[in-house]
CSV table of C-alpha atoms and ligand atoms in Angstrom, one decimal:
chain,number,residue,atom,x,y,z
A,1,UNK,CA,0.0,0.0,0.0
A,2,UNK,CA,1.4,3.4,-0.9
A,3,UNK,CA,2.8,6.2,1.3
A,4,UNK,CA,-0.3,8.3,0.2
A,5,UNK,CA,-2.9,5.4,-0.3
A,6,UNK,CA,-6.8,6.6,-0.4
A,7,UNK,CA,-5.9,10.2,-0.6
A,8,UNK,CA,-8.1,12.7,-2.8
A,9,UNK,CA,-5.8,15.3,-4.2
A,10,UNK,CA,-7.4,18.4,-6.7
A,11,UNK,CA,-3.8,19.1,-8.6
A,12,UNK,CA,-3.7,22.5,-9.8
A,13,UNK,CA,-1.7,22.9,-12.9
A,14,UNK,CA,-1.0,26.7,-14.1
A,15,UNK,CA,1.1,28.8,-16.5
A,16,UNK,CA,4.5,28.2,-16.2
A,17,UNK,CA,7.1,26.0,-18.3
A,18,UNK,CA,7.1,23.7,-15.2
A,19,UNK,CA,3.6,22.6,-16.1
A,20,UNK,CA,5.6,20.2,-18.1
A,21,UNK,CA,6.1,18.8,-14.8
A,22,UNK,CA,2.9,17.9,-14.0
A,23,UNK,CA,3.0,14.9,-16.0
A,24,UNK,CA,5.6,13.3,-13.7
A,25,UNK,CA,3.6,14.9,-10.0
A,26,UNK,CA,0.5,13.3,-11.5
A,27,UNK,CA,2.3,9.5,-11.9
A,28,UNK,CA,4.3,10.4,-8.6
A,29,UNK,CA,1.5,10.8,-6.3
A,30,UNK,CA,-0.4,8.0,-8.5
A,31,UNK,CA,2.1,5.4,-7.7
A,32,UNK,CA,1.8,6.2,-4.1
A,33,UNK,CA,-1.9,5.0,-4.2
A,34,UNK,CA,-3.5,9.0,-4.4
A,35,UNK,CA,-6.5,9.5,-6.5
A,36,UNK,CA,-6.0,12.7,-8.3
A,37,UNK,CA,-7.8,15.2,-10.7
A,38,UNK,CA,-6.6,17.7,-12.4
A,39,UNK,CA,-7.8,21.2,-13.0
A,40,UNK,CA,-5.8,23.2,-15.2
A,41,UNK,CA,-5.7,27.0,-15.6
A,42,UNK,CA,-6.1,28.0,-19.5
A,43,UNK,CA,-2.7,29.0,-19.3
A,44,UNK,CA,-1.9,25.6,-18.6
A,45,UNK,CA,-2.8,24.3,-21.5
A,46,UNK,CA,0.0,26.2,-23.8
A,47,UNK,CA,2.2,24.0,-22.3
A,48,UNK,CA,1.0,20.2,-21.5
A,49,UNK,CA,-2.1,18.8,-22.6
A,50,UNK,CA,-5.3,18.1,-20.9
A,51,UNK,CA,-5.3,14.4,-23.0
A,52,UNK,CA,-1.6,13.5,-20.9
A,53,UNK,CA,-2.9,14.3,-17.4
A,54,UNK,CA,-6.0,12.9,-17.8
A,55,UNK,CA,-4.5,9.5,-19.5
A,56,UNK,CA,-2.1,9.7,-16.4
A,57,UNK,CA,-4.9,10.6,-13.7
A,58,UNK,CA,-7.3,8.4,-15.5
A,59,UNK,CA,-9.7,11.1,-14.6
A,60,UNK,CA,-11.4,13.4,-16.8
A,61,UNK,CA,-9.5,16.7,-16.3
A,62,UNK,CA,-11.2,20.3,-15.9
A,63,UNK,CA,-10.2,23.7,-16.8
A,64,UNK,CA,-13.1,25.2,-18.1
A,65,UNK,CA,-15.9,27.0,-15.8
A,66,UNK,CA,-18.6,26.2,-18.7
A,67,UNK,CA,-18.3,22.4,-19.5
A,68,UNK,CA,-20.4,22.0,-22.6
A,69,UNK,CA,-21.2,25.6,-23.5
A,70,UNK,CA,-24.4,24.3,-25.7
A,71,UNK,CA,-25.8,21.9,-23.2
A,72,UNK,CA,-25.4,24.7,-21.1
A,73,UNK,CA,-23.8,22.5,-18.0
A,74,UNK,CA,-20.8,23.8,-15.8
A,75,UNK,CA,-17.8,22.3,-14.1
A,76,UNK,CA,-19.3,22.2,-10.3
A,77,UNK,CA,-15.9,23.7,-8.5
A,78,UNK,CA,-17.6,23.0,-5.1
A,79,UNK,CA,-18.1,19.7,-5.4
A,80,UNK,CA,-14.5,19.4,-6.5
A,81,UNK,CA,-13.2,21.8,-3.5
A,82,UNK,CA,-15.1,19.2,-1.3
A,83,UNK,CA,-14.0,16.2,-2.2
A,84,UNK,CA,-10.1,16.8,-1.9
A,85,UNK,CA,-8.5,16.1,1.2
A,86,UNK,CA,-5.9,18.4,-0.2
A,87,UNK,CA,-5.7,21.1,-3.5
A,88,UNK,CA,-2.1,20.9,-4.5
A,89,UNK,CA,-1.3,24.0,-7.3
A,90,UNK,CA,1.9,23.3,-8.8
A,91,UNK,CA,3.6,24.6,-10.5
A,92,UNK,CA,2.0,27.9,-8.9
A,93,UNK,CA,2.2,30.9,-11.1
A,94,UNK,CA,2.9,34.2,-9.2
A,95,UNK,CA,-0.7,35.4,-11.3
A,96,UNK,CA,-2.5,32.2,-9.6
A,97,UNK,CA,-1.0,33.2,-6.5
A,98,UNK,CA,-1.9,36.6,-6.7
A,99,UNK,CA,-5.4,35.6,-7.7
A,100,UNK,CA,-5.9,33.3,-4.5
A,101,UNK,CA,-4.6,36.2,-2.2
A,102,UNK,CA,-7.0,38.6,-3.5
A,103,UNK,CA,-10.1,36.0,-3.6
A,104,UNK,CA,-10.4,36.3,-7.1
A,105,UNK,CA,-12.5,33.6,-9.0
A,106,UNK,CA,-11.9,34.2,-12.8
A,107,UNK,CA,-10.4,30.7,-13.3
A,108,UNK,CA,-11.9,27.6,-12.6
A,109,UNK,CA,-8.9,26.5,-10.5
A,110,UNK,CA,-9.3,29.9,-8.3
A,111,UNK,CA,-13.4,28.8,-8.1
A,112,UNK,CA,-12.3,25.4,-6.9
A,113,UNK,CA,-9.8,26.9,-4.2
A,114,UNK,CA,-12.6,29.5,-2.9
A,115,UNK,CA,-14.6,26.8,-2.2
A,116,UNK,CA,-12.3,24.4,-0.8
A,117,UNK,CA,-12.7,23.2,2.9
A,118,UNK,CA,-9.6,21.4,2.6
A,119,UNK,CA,-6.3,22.9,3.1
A,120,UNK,CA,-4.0,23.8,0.3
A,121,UNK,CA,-0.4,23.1,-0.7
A,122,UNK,CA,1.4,25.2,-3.5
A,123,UNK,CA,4.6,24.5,-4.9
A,124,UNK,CA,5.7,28.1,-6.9
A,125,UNK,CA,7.5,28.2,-10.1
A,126,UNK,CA,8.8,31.3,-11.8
A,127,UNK,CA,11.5,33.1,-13.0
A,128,UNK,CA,14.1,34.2,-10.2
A,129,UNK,CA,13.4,38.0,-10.4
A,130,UNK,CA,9.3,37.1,-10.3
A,131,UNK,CA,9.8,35.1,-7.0
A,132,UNK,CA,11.9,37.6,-5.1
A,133,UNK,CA,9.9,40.8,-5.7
A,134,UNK,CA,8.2,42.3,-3.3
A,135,UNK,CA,4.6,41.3,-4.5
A,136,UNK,CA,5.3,37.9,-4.4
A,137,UNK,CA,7.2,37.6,-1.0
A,138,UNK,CA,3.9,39.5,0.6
A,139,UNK,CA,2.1,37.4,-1.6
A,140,UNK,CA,3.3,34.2,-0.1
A,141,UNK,CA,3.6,35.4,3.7
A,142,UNK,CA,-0.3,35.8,3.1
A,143,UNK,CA,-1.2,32.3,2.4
A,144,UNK,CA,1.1,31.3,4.4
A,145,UNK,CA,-0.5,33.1,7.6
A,146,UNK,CA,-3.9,31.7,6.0
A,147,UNK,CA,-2.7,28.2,6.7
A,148,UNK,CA,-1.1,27.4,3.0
A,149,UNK,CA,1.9,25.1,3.4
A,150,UNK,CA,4.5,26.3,0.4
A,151,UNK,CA,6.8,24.0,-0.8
A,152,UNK,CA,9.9,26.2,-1.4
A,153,UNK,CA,10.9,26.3,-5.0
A,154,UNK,CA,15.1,25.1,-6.0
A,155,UNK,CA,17.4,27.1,-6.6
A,156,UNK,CA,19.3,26.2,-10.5
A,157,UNK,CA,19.3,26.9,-13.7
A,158,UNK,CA,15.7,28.7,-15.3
A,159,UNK,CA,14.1,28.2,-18.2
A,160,UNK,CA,14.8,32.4,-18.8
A,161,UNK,CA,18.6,31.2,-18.8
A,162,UNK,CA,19.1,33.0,-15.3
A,163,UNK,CA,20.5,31.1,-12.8
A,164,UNK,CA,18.9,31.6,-9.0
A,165,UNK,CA,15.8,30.1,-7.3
A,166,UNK,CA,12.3,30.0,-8.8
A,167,UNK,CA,12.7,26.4,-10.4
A,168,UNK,CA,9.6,24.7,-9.3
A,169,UNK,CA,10.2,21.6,-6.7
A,170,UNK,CA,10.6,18.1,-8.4
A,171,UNK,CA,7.8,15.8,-8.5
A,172,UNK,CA,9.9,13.1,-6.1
A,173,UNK,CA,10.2,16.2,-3.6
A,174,UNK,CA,6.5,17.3,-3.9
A,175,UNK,CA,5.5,13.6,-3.4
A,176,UNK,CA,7.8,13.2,-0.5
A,177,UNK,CA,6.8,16.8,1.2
A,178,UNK,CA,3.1,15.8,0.9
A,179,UNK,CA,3.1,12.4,2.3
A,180,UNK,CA,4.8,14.3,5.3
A,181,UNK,CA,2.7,16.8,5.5
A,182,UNK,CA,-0.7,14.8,5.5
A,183,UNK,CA,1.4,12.4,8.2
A,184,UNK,CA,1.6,15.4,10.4
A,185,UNK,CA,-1.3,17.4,9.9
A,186,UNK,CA,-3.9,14.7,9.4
A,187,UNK,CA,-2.2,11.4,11.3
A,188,UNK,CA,-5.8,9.5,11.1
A,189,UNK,CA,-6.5,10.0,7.5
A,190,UNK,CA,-7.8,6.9,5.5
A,191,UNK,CA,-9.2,5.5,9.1
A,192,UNK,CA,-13.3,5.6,9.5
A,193,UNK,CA,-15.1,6.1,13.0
A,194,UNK,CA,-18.6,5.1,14.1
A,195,UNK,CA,-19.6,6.9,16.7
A,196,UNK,CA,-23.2,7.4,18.7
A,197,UNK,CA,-24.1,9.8,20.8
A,198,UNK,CA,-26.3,11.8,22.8
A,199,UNK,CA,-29.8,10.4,24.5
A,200,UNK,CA,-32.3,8.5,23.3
A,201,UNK,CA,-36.3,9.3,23.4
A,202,UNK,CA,-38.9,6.7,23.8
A,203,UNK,CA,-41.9,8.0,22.6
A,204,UNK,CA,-45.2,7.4,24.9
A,205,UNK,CA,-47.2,8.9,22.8
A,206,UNK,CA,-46.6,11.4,19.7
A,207,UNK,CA,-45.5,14.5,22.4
A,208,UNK,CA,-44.4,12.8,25.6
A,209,UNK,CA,-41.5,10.7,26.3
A,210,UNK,CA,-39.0,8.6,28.1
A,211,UNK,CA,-35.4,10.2,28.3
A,212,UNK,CA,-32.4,11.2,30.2
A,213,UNK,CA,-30.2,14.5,30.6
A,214,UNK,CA,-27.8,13.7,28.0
A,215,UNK,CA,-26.6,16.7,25.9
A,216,UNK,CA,-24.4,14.6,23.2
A,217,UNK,CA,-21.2,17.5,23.7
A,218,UNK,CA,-19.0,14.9,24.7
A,219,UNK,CA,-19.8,12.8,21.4
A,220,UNK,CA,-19.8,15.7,19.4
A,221,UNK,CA,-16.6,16.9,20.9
A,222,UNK,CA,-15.2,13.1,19.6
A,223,UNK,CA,-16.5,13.5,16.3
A,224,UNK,CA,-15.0,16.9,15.6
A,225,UNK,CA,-11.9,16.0,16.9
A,226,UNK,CA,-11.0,12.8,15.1
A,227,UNK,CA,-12.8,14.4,11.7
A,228,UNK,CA,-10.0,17.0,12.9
A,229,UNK,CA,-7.6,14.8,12.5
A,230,UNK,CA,-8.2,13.0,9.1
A,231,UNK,CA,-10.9,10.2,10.3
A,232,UNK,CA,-14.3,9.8,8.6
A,233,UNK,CA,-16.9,9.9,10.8
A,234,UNK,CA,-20.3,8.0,10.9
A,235,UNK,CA,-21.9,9.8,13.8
A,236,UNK,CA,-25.5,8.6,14.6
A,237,UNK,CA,-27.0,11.1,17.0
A,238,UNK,CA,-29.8,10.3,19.1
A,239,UNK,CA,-31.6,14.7,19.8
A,240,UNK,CA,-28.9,16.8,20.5
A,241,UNK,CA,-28.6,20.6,19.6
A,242,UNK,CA,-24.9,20.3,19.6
A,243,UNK,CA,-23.4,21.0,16.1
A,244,UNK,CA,-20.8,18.5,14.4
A,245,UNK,CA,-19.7,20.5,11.0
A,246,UNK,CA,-17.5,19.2,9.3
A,247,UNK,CA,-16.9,17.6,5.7
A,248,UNK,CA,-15.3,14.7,7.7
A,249,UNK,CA,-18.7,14.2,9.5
A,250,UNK,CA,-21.6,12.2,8.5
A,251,UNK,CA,-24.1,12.6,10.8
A,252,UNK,CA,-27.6,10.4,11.2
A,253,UNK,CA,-30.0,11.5,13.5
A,254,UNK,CA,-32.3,9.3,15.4
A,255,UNK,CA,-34.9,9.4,18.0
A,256,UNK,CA,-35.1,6.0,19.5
A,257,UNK,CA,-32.6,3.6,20.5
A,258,UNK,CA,-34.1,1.2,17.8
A,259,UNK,CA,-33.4,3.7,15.1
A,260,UNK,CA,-30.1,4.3,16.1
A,261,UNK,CA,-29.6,0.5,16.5
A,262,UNK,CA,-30.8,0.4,12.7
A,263,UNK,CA,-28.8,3.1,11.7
A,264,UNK,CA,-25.7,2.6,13.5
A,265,UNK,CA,-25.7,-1.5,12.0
A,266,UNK,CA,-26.3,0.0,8.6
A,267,UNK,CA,-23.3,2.1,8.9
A,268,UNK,CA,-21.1,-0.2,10.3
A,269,UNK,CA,-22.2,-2.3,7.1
A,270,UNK,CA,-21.6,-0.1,4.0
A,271,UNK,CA,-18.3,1.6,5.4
A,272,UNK,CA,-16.4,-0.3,8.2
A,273,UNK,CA,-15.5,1.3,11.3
A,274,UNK,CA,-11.3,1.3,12.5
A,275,UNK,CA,-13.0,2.6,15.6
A,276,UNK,CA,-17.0,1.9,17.7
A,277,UNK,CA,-17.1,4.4,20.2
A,278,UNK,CA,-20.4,4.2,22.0
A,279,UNK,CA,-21.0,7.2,23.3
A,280,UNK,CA,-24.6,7.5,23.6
A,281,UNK,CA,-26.5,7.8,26.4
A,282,UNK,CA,-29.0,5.1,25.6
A,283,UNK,CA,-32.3,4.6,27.0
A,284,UNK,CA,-32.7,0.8,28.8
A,285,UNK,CA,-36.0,0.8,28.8
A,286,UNK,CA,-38.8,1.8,26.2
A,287,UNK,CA,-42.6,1.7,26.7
A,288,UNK,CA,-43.6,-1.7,25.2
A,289,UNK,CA,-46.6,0.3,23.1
A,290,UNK,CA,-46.6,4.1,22.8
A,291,UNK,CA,-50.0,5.9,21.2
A,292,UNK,CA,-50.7,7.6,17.9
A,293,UNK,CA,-51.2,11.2,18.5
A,294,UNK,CA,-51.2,13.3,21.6
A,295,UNK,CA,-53.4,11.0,24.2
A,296,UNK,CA,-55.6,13.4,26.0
A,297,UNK,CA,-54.6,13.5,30.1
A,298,UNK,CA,-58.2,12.1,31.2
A,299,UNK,CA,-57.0,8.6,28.6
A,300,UNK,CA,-53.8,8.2,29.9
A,301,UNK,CA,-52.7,5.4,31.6
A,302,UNK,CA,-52.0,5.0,35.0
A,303,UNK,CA,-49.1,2.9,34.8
A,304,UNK,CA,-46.6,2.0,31.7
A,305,UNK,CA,-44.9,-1.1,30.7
A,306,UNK,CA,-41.6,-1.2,29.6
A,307,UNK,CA,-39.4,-3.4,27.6
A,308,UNK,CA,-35.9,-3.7,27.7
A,309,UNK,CA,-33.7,-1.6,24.2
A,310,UNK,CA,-30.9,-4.3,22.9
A,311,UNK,CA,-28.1,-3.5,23.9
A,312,UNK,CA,-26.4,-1.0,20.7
A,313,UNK,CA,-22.5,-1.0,21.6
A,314,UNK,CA,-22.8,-4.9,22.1
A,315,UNK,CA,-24.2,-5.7,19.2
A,316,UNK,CA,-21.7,-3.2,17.0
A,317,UNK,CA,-18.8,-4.7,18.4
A,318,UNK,CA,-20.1,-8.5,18.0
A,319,UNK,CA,-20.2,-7.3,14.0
A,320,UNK,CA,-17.2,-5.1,14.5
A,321,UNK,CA,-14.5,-6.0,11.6
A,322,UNK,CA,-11.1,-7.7,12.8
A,323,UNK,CA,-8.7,-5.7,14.4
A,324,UNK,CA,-11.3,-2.9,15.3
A,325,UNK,CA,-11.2,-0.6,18.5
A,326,UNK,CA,-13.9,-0.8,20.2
A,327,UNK,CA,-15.0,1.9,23.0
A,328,UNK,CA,-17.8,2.1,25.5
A,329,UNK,CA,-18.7,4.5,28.0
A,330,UNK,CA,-20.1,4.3,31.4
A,331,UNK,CA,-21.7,6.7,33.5
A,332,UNK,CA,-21.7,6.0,37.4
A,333,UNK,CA,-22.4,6.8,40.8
A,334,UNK,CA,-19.5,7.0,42.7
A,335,UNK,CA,-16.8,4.5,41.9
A,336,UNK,CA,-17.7,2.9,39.1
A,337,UNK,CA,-14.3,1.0,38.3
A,338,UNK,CA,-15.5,-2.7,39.0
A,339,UNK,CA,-18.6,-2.0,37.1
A,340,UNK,CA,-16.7,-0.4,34.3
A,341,UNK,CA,-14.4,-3.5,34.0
A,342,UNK,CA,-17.6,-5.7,34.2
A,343,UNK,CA,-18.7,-3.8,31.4
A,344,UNK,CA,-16.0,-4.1,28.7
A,345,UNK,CA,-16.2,-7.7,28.9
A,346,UNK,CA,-19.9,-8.0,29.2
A,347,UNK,CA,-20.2,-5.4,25.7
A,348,UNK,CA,-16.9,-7.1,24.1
A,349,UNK,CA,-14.8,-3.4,24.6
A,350,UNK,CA,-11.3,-3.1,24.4
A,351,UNK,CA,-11.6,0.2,26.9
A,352,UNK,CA,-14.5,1.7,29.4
A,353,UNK,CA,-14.6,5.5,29.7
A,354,UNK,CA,-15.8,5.9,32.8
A,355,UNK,CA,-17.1,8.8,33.7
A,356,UNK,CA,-18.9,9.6,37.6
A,357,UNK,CA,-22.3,11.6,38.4
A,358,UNK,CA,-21.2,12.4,41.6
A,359,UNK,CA,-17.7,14.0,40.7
A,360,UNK,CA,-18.3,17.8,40.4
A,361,UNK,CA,-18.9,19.1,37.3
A,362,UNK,CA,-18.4,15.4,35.1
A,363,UNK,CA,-21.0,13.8,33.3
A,364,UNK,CA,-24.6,15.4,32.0
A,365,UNK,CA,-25.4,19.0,31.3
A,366,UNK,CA,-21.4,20.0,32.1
A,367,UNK,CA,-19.1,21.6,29.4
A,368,UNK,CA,-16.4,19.7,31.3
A,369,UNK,CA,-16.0,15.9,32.5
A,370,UNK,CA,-13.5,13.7,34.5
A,371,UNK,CA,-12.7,10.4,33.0
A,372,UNK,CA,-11.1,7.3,33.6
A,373,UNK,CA,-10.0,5.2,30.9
A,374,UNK,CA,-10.5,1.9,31.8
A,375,UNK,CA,-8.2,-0.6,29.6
A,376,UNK,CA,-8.4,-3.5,31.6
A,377,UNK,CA,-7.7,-4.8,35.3
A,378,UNK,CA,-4.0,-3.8,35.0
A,379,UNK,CA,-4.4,-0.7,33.3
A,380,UNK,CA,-6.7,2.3,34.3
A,381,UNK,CA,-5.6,6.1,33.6
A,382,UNK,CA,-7.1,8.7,35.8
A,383,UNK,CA,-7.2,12.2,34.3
A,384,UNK,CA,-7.9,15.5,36.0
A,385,UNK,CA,-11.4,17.5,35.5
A,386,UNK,CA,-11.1,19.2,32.0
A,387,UNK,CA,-13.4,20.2,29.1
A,388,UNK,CA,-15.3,18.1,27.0
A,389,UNK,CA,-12.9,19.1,24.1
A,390,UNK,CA,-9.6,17.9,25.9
A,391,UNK,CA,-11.1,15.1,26.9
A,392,UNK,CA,-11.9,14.0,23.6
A,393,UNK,CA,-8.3,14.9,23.0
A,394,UNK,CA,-7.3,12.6,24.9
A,395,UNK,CA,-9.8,9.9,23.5
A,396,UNK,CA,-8.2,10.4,19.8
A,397,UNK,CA,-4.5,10.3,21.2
A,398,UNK,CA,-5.5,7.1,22.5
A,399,UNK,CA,-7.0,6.0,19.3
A,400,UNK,CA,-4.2,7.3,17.0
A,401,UNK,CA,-1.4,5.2,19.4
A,402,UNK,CA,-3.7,2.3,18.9
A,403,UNK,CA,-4.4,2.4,15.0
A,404,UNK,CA,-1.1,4.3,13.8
A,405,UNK,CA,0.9,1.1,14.1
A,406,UNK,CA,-1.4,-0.6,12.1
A,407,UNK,CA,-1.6,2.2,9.0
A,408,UNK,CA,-1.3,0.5,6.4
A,409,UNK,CA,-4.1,-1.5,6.6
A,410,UNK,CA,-6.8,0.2,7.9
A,411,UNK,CA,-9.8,-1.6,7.9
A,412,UNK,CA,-12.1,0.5,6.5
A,413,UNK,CA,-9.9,-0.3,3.5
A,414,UNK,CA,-9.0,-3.6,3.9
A,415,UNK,CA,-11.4,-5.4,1.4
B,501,C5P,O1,-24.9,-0.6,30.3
B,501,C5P,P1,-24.6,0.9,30.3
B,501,C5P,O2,-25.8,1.7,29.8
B,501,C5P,O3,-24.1,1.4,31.5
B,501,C5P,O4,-23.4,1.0,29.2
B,501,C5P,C1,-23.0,2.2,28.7
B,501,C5P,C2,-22.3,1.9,27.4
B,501,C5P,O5,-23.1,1.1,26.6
B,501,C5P,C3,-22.2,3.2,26.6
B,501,C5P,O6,-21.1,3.1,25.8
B,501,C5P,C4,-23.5,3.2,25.8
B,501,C5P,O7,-23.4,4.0,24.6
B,501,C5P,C5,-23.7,1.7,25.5
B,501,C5P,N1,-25.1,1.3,25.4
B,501,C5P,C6,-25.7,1.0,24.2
B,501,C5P,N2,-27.0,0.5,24.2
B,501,C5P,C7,-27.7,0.4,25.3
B,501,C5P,C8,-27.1,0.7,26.6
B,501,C5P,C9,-25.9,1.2,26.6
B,501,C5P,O8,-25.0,1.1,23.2
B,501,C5P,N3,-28.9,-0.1,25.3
């Protein structure tokens, strides 16, 4: 499996002799398992063709806002800024660099980076007096203070017959820069996480219902932070206001704890998980009938039977692929260690996050929590009260030690 294996990367190609390039970045980053399309500038296209780096990408490639002028139909830029994990531009012209510092949209490459939620990588090529004058330098510090990682053009020979730097980076060196950089920014890429969350409501009837004081921050919290660090996220959410944007994040929201039995199973079917975490607070118990419509108060009953919900987390990890990390969560009152031990065998987890009602400001309702994580008789790490957020930081270091030995065989990937 290659150094850059599953990742989506938009290559930008512009105006400059090193376009010629291209050719070689495309079957670089190709080799190395990367699926890449291309969108050229106009300019571009004086100097390779679109034919080569699509035969190379084995994608169609784009330059062109208006895609069949007659049919009337368009090159959709945002759906291509969303699906990269990355937009790499190079060679970068200092005109395409110039166009993304001033927001400008007149290409379809500049469309495509407005709309990108992904970062960006640029690797400048141009003439030695072009890359040391001032515009340029300002031009650079800019996106580089807007997060854009620059791969630093060589120094050599240029195709003006001056000798200085300006000569765009070579394919080997962008490949090697960008496996790096994905390693570093986005360690969990190409892993996939199934997560639920928040509480559960059992409907009595079609306004009242069975619940708890879950909030779902502390699942959100996960979701974000792992999406954060490259993971895709299935995140089946029983009602929580708690937002999880990100492009990362596919959330499924549910009602009951049958639903988000349903939905979680289905998930774990079409894409699966590296990692369960059950992190929903779900509801044991459901009415065993609830009433159509809003029951008026003189019908209701006076007493309601219950029937037990299966068991979610239990049943994920029993279908759980090979290999997969599988977390739970338990929620006590007071010392909840034996019962959190008794837990990750009875649900088949390889670590309890315990969690205590009665330790101040943990569990429901807080923006804060104190954990344990429980890994097994021998091994249980106590952590101090802190927010949700560093706490789920802590949950995705723990993942990320546990799956980065394994990266090259994810198993969301494994088929
Ligand atoms: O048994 P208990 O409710 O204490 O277990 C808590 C853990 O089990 C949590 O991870 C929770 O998400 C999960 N769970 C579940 N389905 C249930 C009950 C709990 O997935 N019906």
């Amino acid at each position: 499996m290659g150094s850059l294996s599953g990742r989506r990367i938009v290559l930008g190609v512009t105006g400059s002799i090193a376009a010629y390039k291209a050719a070689h970045t495309v079957r670089e980053l190709v080799k190395e398992g990367a699926d890449v399309r291309v969108v050229m500038t106009p300019g571009a296209r004086e100097f390779i063709t679109p034919l080569t780096l699509g035969t190379l990408s084995k994608h169609p490639v784009h330059s062109e806002l208006t895609e069949d002028r007659d049919a009337g139909t368009w090159t959709d830029h945002v759906e291509l800024g969303l699906w990269g994990d990355v937009v790499l531009v190079a060679p970068a012209t200092a005109h395409t660099l110039a166009g993304m510092v001033e927001g400008r949209g007149d290409s379809l490459l500049l469309t495509v980076l407005l709309s990108a939620k992904c970062p960006v990588v640029v690797a400048p090529a141009m003439d030695r007096d072009m890359f040391t004058h001032p515009a340029t330098t300002e031009n650079l510090a800019k996106l580089e203070q807007r997060g854009v990682h620059i791969i630093e053009p060589d120094s050599g020979e240029l195709a003006s017959g001056l000798s200085g730097k300006g000569r765009m980076a070579e394919p080997e060196r962008i490949r090697e820069e960008l496996t790096s950089w994905f390693k570093e920014r986005a360690p969990l890429m190409g892993f996939h996480a199934l997560i639920t969350s928040g509480p559960t409501h059992e409907p009595i009837d079609a306004v009242r219902y069975i619940g708890n004081r879950s909030t779902g921050r502390q699942g959100a919290a996960i979701a974000l932070e792992l999406a954060q660090r490259g993971m895709t996220v299935d995140f089946v959410s029983g009602p929580s206001t708690i937002p999880t944007d990100h492009p990362g994040i596919r959330r499924i929201n549910v009602q009951t704890a049958l639903e988000m039995d349903a939905a979680a199973k289905e998930a774990l079917k079409n894409t699966p998980p590296d990692v369960i975490i059950g992190a929903a607070a779900v509801a044991d118990i459901r009415p065993s009938e609830h009433f159509e419509g809003k029951t008026p108060k003189s019908e209701l009953p006076e007493s309601l039977r219950f029937v037990a919900n299966p068991d979610i987390l239990a049943g994920l990890n029993r279908l759980a692929p090979k290999g997969c990390f599988k977390i739970g969560f338990a929620l006590a009152h007071g010392d909840g260690k034996e019962a959190a031990l008794r837990k990750r065998e009875a649900k088949g987890c390889d670590m309890v996050v315990l969690n205590s009602i009665t330790d101040k400001g943990a569990g429901f309702g807080h923006t804060t929590n104190r954990v344990d994580f429980v890994h097994g008789p021998e091994r249980i790490d106590s952590f101090e009260l802190k927010t949700k957020e560093a706490v789920a930081e802590d949950l995705a270091d723990i993942v990320q030690q546990t799956l980065s030995p394994r990266e090259s065989t994810p198993a969301s990937h494994s088929e």
